[in-house]
JSON list of C-alpha atoms in Angstrom, two decimals:
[
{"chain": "T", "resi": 188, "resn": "UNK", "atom": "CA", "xyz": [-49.82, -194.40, 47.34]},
{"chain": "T", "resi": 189, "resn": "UNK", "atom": "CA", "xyz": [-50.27, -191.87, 50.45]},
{"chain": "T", "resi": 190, "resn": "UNK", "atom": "CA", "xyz": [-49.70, -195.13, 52.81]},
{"chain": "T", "resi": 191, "resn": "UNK", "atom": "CA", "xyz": [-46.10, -194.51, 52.33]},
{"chain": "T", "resi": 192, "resn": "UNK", "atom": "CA", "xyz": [-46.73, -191.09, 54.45]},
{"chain": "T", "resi": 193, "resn": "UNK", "atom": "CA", "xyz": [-48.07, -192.74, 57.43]},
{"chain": "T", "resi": 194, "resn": "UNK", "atom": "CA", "xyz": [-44.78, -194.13, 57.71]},
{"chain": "T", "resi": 195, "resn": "UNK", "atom": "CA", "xyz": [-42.98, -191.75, 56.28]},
{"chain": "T", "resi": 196, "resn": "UNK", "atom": "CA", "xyz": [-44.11, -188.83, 58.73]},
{"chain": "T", "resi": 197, "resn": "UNK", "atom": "CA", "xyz": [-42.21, -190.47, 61.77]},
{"chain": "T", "resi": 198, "resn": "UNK", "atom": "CA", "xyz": [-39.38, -189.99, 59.64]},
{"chain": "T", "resi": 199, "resn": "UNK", "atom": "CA", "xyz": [-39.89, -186.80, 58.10]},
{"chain": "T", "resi": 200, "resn": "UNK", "atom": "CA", "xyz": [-36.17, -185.28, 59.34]},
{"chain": "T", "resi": 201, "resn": "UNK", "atom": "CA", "xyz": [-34.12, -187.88, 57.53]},
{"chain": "T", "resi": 202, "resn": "UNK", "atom": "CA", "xyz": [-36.18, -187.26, 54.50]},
{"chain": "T", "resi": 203, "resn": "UNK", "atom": "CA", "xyz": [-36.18, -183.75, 54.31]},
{"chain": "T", "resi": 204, "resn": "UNK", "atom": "CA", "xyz": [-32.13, -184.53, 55.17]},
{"chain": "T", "resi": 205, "resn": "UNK", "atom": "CA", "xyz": [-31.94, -186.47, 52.21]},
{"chain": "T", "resi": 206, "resn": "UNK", "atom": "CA", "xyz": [-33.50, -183.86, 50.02]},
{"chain": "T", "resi": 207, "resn": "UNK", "atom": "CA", "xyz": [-31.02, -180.83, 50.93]},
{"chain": "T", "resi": 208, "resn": "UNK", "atom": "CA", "xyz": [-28.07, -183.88, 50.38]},
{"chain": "T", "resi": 209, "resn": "UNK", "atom": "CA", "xyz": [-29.51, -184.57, 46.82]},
{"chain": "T", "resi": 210, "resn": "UNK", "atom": "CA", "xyz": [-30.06, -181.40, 46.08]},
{"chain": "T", "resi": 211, "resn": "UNK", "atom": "CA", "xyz": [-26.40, -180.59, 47.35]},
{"chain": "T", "resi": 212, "resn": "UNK", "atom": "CA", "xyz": [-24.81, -183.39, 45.21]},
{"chain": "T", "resi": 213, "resn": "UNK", "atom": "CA", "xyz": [-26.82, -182.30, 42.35]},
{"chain": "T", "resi": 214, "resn": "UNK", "atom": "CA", "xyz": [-25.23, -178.67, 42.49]},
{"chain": "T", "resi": 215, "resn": "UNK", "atom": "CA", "xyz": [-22.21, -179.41, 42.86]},
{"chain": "T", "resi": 216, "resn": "UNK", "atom": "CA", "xyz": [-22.28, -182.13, 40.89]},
{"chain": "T", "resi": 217, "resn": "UNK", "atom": "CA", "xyz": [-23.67, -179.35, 38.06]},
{"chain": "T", "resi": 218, "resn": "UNK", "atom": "CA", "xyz": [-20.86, -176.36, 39.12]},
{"chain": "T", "resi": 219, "resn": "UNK", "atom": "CA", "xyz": [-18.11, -178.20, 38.58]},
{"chain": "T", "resi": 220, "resn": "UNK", "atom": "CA", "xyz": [-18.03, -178.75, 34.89]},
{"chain": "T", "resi": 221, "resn": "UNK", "atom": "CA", "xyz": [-18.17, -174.69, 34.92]},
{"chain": "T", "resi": 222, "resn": "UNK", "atom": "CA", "xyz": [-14.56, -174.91, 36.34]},
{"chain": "T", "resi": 223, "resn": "UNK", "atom": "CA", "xyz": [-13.67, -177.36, 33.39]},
{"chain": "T", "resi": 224, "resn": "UNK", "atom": "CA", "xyz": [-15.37, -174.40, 30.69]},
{"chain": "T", "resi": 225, "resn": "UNK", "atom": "CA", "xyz": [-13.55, -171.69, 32.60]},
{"chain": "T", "resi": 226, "resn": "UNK", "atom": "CA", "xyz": [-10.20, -174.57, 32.47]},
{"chain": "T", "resi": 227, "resn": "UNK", "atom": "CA", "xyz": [-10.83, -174.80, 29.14]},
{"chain": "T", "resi": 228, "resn": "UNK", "atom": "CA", "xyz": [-11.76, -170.80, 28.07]},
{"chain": "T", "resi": 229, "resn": "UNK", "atom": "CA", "xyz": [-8.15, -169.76, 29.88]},
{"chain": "T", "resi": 230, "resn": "UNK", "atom": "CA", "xyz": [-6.04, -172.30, 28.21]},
{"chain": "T", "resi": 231, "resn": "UNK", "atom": "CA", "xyz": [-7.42, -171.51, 24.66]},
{"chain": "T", "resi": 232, "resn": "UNK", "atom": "CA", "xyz": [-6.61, -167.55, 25.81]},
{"chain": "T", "resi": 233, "resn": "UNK", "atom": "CA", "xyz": [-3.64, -167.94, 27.54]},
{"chain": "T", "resi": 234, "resn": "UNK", "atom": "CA", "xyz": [-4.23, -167.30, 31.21]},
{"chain": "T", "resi": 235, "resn": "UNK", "atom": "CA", "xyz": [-2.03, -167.69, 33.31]},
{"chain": "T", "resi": 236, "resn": "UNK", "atom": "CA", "xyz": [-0.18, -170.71, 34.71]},
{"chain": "T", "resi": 237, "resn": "UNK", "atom": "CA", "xyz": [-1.56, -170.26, 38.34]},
{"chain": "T", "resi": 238, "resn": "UNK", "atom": "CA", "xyz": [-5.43, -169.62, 37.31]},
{"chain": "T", "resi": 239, "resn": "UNK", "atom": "CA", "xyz": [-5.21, -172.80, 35.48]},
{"chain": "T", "resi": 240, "resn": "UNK", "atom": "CA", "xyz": [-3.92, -174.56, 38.44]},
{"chain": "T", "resi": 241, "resn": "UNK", "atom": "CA", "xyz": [-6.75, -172.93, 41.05]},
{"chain": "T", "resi": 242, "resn": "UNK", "atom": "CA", "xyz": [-9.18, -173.55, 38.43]},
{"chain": "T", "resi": 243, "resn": "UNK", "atom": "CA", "xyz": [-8.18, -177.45, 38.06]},
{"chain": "T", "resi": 244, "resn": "UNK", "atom": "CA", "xyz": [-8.01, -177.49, 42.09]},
{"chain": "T", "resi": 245, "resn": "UNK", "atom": "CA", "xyz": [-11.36, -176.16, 42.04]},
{"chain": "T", "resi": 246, "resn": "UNK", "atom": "CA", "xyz": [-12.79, -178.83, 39.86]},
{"chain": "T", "resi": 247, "resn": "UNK", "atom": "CA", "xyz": [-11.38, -181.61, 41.67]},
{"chain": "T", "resi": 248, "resn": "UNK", "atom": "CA", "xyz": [-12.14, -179.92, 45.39]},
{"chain": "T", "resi": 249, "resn": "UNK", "atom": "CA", "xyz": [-15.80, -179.98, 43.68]},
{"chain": "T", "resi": 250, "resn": "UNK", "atom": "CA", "xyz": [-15.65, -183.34, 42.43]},
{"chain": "T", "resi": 251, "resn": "UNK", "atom": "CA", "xyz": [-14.58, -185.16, 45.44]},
{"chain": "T", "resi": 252, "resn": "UNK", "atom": "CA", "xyz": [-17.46, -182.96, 47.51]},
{"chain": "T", "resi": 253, "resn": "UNK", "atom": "CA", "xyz": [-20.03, -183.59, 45.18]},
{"chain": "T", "resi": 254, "resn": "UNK", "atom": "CA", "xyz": [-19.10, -187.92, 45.77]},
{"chain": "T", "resi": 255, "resn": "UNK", "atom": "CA", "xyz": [-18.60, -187.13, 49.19]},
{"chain": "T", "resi": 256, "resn": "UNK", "atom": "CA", "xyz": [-22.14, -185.80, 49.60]},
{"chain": "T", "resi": 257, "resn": "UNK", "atom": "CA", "xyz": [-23.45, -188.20, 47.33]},
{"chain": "T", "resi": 258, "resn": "UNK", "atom": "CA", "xyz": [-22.31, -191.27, 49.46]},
{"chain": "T", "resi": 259, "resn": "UNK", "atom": "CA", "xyz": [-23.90, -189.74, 52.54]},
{"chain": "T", "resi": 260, "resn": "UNK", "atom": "CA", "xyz": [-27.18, -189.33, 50.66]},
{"chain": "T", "resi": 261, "resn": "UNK", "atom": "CA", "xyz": [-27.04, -192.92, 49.72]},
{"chain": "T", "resi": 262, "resn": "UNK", "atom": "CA", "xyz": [-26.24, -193.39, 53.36]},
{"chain": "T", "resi": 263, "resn": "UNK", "atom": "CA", "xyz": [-29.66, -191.27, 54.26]},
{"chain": "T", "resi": 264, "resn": "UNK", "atom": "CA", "xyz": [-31.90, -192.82, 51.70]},
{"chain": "T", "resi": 265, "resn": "UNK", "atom": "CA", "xyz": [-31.23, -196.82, 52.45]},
{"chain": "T", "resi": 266, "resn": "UNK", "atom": "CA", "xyz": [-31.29, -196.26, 56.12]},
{"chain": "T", "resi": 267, "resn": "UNK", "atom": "CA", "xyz": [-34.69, -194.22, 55.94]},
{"chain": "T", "resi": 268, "resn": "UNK", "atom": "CA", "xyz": [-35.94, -197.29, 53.40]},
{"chain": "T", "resi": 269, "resn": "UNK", "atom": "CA", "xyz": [-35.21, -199.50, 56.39]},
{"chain": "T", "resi": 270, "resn": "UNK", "atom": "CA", "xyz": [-36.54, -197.56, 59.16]},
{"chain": "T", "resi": 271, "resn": "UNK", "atom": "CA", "xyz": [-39.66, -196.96, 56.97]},
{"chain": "T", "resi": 272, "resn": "UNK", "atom": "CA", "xyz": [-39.43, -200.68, 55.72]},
{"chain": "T", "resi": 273, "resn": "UNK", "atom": "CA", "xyz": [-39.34, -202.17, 59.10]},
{"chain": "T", "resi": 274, "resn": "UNK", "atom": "CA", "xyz": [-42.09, -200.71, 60.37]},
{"chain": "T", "resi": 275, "resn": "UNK", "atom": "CA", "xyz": [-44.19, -201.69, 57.34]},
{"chain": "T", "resi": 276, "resn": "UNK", "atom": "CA", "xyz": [-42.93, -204.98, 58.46]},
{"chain": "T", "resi": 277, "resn": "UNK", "atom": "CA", "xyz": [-44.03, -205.08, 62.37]},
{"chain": "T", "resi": 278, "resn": "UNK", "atom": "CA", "xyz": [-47.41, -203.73, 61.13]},
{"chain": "T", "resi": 279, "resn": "UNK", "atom": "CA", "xyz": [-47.62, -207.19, 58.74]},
{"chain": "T", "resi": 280, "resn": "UNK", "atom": "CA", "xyz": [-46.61, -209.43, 61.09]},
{"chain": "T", "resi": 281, "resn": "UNK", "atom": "CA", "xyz": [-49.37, -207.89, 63.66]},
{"chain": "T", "resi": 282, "resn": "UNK", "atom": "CA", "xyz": [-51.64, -208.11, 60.98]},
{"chain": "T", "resi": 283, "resn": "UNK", "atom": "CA", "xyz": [-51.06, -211.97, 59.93]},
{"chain": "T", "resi": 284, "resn": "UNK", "atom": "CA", "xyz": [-51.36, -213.16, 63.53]},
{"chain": "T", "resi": 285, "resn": "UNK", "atom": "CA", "xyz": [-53.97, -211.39, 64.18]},
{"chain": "T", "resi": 286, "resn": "UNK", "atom": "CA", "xyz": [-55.81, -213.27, 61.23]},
{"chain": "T", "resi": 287, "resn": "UNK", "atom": "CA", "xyz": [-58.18, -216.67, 61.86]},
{"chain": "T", "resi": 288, "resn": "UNK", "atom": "CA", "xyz": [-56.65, -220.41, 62.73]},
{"chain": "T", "resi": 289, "resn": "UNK", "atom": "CA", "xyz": [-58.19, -220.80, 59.14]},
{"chain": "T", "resi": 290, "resn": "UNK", "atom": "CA", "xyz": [-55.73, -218.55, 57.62]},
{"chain": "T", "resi": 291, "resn": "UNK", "atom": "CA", "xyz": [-52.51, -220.21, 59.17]},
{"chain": "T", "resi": 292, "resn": "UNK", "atom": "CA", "xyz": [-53.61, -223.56, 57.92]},
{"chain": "T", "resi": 293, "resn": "UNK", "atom": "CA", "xyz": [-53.59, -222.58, 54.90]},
{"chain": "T", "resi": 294, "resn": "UNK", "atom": "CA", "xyz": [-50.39, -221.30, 54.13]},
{"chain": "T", "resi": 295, "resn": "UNK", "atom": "CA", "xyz": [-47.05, -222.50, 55.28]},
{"chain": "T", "resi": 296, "resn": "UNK", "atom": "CA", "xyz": [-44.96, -220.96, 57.74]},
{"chain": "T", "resi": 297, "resn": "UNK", "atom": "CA", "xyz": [-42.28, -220.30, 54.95]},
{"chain": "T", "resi": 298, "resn": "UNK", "atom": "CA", "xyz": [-44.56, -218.86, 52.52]},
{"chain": "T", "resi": 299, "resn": "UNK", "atom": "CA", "xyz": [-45.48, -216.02, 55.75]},
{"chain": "T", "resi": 300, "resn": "UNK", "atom": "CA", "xyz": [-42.32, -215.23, 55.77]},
{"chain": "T", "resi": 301, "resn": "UNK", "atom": "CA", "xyz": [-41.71, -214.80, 52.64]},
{"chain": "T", "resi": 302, "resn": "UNK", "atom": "CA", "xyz": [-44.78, -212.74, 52.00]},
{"chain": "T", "resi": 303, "resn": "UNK", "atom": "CA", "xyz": [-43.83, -210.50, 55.51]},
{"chain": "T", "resi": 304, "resn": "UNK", "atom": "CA", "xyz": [-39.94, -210.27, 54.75]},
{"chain": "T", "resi": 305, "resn": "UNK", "atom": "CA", "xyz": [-39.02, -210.95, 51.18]},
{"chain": "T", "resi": 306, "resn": "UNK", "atom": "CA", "xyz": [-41.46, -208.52, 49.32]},
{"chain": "T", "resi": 307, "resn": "UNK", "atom": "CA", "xyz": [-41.23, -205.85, 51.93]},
{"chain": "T", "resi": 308, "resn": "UNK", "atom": "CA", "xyz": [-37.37, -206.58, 51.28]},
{"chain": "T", "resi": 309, "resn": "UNK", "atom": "CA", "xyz": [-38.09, -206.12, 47.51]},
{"chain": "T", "resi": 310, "resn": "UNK", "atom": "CA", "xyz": [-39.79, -203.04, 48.53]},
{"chain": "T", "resi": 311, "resn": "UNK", "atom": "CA", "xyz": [-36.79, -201.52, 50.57]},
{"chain": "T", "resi": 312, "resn": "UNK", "atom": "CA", "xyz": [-34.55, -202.51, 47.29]},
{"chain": "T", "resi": 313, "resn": "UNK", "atom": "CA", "xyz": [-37.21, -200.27, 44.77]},
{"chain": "T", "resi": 314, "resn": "UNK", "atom": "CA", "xyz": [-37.31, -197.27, 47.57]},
{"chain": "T", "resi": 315, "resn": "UNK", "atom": "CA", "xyz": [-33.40, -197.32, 48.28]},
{"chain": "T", "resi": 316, "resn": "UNK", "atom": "CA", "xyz": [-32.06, -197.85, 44.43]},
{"chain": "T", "resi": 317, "resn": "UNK", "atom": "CA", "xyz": [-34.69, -197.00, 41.61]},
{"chain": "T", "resi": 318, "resn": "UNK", "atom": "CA", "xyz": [-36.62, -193.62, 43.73]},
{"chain": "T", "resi": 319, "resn": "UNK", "atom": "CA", "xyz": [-32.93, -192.42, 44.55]},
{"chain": "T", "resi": 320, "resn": "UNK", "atom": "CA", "xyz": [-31.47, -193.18, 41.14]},
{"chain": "T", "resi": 321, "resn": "UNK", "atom": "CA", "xyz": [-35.17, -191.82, 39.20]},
{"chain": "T", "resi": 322, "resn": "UNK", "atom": "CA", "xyz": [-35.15, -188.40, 41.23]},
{"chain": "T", "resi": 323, "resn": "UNK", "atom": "CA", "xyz": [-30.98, -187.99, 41.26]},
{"chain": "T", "resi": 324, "resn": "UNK", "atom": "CA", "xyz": [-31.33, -188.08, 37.14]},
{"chain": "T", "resi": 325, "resn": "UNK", "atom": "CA", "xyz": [-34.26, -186.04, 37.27]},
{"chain": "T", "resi": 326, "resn": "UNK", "atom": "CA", "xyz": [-32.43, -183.55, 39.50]},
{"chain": "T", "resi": 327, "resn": "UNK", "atom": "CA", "xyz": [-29.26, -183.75, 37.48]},
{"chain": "T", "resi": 328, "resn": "UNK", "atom": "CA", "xyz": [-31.50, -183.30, 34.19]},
{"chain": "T", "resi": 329, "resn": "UNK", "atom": "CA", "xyz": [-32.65, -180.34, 35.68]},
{"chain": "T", "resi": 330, "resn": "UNK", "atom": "CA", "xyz": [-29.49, -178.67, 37.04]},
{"chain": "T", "resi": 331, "resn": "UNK", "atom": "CA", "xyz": [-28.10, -179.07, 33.47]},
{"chain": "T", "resi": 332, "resn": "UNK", "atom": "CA", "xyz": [-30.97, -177.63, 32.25]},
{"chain": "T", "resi": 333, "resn": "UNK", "atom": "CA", "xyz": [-30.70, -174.59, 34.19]},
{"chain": "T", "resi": 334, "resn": "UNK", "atom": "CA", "xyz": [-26.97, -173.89, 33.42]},
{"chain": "T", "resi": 335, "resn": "UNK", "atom": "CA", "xyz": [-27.31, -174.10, 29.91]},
{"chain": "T", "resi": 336, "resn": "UNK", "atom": "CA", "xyz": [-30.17, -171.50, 29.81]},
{"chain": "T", "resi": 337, "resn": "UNK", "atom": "CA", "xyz": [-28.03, -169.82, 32.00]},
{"chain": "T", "resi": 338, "resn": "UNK", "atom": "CA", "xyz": [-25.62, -169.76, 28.87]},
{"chain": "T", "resi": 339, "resn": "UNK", "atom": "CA", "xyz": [-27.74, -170.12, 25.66]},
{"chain": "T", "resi": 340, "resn": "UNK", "atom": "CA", "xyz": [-31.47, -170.39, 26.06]},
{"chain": "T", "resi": 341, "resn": "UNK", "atom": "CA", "xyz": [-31.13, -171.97, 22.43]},
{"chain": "T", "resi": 342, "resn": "UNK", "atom": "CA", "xyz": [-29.42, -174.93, 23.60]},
{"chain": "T", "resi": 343, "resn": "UNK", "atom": "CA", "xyz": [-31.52, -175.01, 26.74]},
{"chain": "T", "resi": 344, "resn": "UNK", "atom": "CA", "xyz": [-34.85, -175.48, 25.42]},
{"chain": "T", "resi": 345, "resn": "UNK", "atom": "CA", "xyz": [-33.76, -178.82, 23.38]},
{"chain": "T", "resi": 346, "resn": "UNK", "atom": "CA", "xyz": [-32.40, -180.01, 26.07]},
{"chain": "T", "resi": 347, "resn": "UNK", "atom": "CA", "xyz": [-35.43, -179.05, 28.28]},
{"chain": "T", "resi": 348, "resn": "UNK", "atom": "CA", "xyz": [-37.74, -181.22, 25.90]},
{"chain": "T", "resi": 349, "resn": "UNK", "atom": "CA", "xyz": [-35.27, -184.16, 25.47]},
{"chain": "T", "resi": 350, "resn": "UNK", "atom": "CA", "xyz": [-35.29, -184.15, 29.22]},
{"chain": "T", "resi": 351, "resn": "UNK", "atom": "CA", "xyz": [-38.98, -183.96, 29.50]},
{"chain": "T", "resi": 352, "resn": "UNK", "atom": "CA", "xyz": [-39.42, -186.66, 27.32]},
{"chain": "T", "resi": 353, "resn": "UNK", "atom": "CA", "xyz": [-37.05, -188.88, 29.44]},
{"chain": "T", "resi": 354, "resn": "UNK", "atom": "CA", "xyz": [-38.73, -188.12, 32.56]},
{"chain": "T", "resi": 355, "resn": "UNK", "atom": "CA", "xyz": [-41.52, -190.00, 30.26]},
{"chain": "T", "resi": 356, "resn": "UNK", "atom": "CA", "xyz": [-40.32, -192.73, 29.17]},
{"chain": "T", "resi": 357, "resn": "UNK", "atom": "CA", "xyz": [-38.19, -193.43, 31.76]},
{"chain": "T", "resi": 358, "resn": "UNK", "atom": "CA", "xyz": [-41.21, -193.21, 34.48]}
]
C-alpha cells in the first residue's frame, strides 16, 4: 500500500494539483443547485424578471465551470496514473532482466510482457477511473452533506448516514 508513495512523491505537484481541481469541481459542482433554489424561491415569489435571468446565468456560468474543471482534473489524474504507471513499469522491466537465465526459460517472452505491460496497464485503468470516480462521489457526498446542514440539520444527518453507509458498501 505505501509503495504507491515512492512513486508518487516524484509527483507530488500534479497530485496535490489534482486535489485543489477535485475539490474545485466538487464546489462548484455543489453551489450551483443553490442558484436553481434561489431560481426557484423568486419565481414562486415573484421576483423580478431580471433576477431570474442573472440567477439562471449564474447556474449555467457554474455549470459549464464546474465541467470545465472537471475535464482538466480528469486530464491531471490519467496523466499522473501514467507518469506514476510508467515508472512502476521501468522498475519491472529492470527487475525481470535482472533475474537468472533460469527464469527466462521458463516463461515466454509474451507472457513478460504481458505480466510488465498489461497488468501495470490494468493498474493505470483502476488508478485513473475507479480512485477518481470513488473519491469524486465521496467528495460530492460530502459537499451535499454540508449544504444541507447548512439548511436543515434534520435532513442533513440522514443524509450523512446514508452517505456513510455508501462509502461502505461501495469501498
Amino acid at each position: 500500500m505505501f509503495e504507491v508513495f515512492k512513486y508518487m512523491r516524484p509527483h507530488w505537484r500534479r497530485a496535490l494539483a489534482l486535489a485543489v481541481l477535485m475539490l474545485s469541481a466538487t464546489g462548484l459542482g455543489v453551489i450551483g443547485p443553490q442558484f436553481v433554489r434561489h431560481f426557484i424561491d423568486m419565481s414562486l415569489e415573484g421576483g423580478a424578471l431580471s433576477s431570474l435571468y442573472w440567477a439562471a446565468a449564474f447556474f449555467l456560468g457554474f455549470t459549464l465551470a464546474a465541467q470545465a474543471v472537471q475535464g482538466v482534473a480528469e486530464y491531471v489524474g490519467r496523466d499522473l496514473a501514467w507518469r506514476v504507471t510508467n515508472r512502476l513499469r521501468c522498475d519491472l522491466l529492470l527487475h525481470v532482466l535482472r533475474l537468472d537465465l533460469s527464469f527466462h526459460n521458463a516463461r515466454t517472452p509474451g507472457e513478460l510482457q504481458e505480466r510488465i505491460d498489461g497488468d501495470v496497464s490494468q493498474l493505470n485503468e483502476l488508478l485513473s477511473d475507479f480512485v477518481m470516480r470513488l473519491l469524486t462521489g465521496i467528495l460530492l457526498a460530502l459537499g451535499i452533506s454540508i449544504a444541507l446542514l447548512i439548511d436543515d440539520w434534520r435532513i442533513a444527518l440522514p443524509m450523512l448516514a446514508f452517505f456513510v453507509l455508501y462509502v461502505f458498501v461501495y469501498v
